[in-house]
mmCIF file of C-alpha atoms in Angstrom:
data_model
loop_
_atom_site.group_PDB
_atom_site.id
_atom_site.type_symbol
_atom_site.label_atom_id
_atom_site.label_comp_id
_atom_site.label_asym_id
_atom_site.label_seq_id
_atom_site.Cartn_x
_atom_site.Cartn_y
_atom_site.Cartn_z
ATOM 1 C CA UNK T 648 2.147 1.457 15.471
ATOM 2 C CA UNK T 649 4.136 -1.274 17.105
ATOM 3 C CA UNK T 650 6.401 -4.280 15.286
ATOM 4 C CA UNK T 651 4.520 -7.097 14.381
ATOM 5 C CA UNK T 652 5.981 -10.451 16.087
ATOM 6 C CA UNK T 653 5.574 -13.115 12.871
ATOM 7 C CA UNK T 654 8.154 -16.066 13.979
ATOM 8 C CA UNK T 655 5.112 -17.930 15.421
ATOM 9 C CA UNK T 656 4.639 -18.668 11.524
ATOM 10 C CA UNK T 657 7.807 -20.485 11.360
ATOM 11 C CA UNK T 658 7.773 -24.388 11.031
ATOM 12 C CA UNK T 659 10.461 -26.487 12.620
ATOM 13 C CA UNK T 660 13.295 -25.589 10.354
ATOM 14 C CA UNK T 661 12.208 -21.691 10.727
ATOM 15 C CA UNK T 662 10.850 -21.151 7.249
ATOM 16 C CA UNK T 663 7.568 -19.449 6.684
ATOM 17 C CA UNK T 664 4.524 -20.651 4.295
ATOM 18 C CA UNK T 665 1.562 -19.737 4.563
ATOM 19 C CA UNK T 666 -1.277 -17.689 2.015
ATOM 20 C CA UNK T 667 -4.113 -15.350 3.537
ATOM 21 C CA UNK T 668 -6.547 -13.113 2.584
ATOM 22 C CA UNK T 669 -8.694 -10.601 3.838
ATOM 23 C CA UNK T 670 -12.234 -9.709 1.399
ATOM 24 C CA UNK T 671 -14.811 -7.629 2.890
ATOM 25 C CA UNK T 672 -17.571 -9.370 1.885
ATOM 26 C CA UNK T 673 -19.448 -12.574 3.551
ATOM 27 C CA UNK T 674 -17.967 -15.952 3.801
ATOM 28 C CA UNK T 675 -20.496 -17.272 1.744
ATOM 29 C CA UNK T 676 -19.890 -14.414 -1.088
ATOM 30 C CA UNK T 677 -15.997 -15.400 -1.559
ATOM 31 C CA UNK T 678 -16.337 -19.154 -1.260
ATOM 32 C CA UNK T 679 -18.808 -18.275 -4.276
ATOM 33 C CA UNK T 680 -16.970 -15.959 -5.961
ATOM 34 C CA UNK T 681 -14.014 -17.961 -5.935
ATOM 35 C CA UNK T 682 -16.228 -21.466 -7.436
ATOM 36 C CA UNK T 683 -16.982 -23.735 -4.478
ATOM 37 C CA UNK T 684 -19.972 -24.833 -2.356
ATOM 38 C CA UNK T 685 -20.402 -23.258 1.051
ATOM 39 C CA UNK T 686 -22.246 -25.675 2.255
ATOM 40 C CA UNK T 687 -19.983 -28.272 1.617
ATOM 41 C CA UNK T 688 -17.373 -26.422 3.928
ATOM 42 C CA UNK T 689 -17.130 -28.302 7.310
ATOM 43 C CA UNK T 690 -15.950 -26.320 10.816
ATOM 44 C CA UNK T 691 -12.645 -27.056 12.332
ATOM 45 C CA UNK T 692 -9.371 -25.035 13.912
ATOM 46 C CA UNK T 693 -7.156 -23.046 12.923
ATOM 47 C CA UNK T 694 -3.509 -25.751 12.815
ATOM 48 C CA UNK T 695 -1.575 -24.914 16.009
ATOM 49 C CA UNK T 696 1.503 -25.657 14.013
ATOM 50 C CA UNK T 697 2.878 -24.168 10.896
ATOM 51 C CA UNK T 698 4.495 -27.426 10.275
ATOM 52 C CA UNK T 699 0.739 -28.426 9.465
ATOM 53 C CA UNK T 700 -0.517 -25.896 7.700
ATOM 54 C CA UNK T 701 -2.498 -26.930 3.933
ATOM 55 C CA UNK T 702 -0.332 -27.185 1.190
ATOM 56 C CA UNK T 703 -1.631 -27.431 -2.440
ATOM 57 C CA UNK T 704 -4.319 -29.236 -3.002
ATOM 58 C CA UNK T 705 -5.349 -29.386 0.482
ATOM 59 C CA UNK T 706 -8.810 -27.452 1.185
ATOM 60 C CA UNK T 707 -8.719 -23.914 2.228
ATOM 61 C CA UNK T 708 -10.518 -22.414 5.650
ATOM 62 C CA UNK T 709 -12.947 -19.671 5.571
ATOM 63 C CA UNK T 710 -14.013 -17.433 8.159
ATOM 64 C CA UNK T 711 -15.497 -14.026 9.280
ATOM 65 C CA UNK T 712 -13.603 -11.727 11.061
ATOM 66 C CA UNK T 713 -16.013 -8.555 11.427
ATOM 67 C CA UNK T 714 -17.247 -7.709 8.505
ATOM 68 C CA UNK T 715 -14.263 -9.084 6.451
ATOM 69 C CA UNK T 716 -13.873 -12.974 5.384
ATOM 70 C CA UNK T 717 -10.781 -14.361 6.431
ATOM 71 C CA UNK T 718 -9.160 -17.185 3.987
ATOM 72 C CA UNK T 719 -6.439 -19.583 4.561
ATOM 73 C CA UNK T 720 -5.444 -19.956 1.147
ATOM 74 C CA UNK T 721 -2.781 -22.945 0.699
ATOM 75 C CA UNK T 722 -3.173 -22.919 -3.137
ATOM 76 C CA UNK T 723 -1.614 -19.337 -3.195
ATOM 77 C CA UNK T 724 -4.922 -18.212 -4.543
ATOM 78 C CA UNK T 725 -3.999 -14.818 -3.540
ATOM 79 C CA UNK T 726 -1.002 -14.362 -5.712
ATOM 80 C CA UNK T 727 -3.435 -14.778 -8.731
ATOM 81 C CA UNK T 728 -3.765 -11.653 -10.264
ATOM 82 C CA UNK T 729 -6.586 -12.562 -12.041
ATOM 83 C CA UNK T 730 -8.370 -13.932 -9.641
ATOM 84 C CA UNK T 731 -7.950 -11.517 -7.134
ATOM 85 C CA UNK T 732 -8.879 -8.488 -9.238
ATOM 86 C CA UNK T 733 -12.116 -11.196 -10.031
ATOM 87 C CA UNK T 734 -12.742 -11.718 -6.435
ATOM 88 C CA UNK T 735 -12.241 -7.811 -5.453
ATOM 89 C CA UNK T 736 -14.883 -6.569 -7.879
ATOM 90 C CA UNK T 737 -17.077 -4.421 -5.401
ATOM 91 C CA UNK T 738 -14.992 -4.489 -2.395
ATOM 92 C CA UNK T 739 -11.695 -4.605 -1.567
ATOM 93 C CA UNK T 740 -9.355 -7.247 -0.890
ATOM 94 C CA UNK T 741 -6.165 -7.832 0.766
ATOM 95 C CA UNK T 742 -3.506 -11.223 0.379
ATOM 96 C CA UNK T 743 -0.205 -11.694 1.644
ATOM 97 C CA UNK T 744 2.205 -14.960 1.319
ATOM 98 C CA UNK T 745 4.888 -16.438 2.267
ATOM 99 C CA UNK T 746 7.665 -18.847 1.312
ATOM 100 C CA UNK T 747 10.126 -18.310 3.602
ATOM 101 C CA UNK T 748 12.794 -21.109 2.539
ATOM 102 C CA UNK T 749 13.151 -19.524 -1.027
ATOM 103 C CA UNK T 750 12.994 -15.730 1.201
ATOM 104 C CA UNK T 751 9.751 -15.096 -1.442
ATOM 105 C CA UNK T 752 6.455 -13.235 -0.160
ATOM 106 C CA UNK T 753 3.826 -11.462 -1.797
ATOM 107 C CA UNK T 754 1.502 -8.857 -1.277
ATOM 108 C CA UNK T 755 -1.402 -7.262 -2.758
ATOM 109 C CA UNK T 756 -4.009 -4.667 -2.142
ATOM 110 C CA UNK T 757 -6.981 -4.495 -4.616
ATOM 111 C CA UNK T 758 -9.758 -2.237 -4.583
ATOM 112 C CA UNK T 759 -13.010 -2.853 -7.107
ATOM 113 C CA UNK T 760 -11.236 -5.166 -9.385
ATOM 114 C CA UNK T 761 -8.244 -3.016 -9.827
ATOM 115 C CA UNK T 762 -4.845 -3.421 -8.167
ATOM 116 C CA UNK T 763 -3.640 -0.667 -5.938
ATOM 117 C CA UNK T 764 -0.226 -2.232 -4.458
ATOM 118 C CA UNK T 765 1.613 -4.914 -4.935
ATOM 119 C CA UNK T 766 4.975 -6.930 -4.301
ATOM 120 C CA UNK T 767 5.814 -9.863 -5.976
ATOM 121 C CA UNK T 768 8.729 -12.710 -4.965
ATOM 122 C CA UNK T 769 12.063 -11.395 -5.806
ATOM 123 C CA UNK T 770 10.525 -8.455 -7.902
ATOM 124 C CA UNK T 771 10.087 -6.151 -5.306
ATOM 125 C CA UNK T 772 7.084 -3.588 -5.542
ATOM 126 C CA UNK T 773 5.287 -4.196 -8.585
ATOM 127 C CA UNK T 774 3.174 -0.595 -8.568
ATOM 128 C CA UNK T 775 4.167 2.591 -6.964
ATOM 129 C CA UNK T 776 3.687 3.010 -3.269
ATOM 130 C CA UNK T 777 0.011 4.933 -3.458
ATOM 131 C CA UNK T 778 -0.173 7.739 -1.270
ATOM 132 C CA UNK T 779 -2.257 6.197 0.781
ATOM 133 C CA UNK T 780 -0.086 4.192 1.884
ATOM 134 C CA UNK T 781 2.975 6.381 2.435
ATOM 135 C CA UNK T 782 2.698 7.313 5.875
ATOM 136 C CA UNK T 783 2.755 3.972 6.719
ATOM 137 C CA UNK T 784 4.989 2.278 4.629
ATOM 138 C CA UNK T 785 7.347 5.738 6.475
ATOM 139 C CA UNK T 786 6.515 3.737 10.031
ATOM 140 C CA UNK T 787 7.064 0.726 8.612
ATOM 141 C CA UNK T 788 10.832 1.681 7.202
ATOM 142 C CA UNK T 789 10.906 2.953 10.933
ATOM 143 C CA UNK T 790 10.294 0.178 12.336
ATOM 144 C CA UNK T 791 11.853 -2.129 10.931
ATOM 145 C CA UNK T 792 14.995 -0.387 9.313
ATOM 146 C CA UNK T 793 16.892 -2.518 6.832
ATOM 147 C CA UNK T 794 14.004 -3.580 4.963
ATOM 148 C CA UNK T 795 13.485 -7.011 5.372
ATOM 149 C CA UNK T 796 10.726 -8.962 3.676
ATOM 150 C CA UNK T 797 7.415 -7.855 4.014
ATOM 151 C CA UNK T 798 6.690 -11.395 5.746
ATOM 152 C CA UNK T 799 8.662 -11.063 8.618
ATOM 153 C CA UNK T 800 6.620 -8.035 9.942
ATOM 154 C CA UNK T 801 5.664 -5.435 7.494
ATOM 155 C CA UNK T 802 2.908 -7.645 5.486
ATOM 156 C CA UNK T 803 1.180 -7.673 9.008
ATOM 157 C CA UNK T 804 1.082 -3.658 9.560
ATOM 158 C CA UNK T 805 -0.004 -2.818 5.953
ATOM 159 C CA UNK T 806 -3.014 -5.653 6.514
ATOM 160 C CA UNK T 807 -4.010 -3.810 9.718
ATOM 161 C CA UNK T 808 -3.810 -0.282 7.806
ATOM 162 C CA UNK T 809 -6.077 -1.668 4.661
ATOM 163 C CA UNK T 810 -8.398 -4.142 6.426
ATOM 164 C CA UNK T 811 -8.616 -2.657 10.450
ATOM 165 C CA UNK T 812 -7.019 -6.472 11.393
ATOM 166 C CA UNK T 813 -3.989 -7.148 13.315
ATOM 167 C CA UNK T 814 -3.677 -10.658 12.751
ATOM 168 C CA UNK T 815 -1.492 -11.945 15.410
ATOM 169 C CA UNK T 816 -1.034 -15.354 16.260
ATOM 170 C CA UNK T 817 -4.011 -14.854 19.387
ATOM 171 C CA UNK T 818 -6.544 -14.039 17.027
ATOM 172 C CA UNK T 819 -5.759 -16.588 13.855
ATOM 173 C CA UNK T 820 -5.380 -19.552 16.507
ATOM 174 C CA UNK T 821 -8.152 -18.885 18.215
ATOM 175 C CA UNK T 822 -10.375 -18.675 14.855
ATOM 176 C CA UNK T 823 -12.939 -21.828 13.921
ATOM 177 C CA UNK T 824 -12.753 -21.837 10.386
ATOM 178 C CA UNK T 825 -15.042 -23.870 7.681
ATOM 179 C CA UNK T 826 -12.707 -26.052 5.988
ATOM 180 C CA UNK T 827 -13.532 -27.115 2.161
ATOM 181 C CA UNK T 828 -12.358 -26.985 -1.948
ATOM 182 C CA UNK T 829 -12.797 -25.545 -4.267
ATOM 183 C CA UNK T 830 -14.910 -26.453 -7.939
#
């Protein structure tokens, strides 16, 4: 396992924000699942720049990566509890965020509607570290001793663990994703 370079996520003033998750099911199941229209979802990139990444209320992007559905989420959609345990029913589902400026990021791992880890904002872990995870949450206190938030680095190695994705900034930039709201 190697360190996961994240600064390409910083905007000009070097503050992170950004929402994602990971559901392995079809593109067309979680823009479903989650109340809008697939077919009102329109292709386009990736933003080069974090500086223009969505912000509330702007649409979210969709895509397939393998046989998971990637979503750029910038309503923090994946911080819901309720909505993710909704949207994980059947599969499993993975979200991380960031808000770098207020040093805030969350993380959660669901499995069949029910949560299996997660860290919240200033809170910390909010469920014991499941022993699936230990060996590498062990590499990730490794590599990067200190523990600093979960968005600088870690978030990215426990996403490749649960999902079989390294999303670096290659493979994000170079996604086309559908672009569209939500019902």
């Amino acid at each position: 396992m190697q360190p996961v370079d994240a600064s390409w996520l910083c905007g000009e003033y070097g503050e992170e924000c950004y929402s994602f998750i990971y559901v392995r099911a079809t593109p067309e199941e979680v823009v479903g699942r989650l109340g809008g229209r697939w077919e009102e979802f329109t292709p386009g990139p990736f933003p080069d720049d974090p500086d223009e990444f969505p912000t509330d209320g702007d649409p979210l992007g969709v895509t397939s990566i393998g046989e998971w559905t990637f979503v750029f989420d910038p309503d923090w959609t994946g911080t819901d509890e309720k909505v993710i345990t909704r949207l994980s029913k059947g599969t499993r589902l993975v979200s991380q965020a960031a808000l770098g400026i207020d040093d805030t990021d969350y993380f959660y791992w669901c499995e069949d509607g029910e949560i299996r880890y997660g860290w919240g904002g200033d809170d910390g872990p909010l469920t014991e570290v499941p022993v699936e995870l230990a060996d590498t949450m062990a590499e990730i206190d490794r590599l990067y001793p200190g523990a600093p938030r979960l968005y600088r680095g870690p978030a990215f190695l426990l996403v490749e663990h649960l999902t079989g994705i390294r999303p670096t900034e290659h493979l994000l930039k170079g996604l086309t994703l559908r672009w569209g709201r939500l019902i």
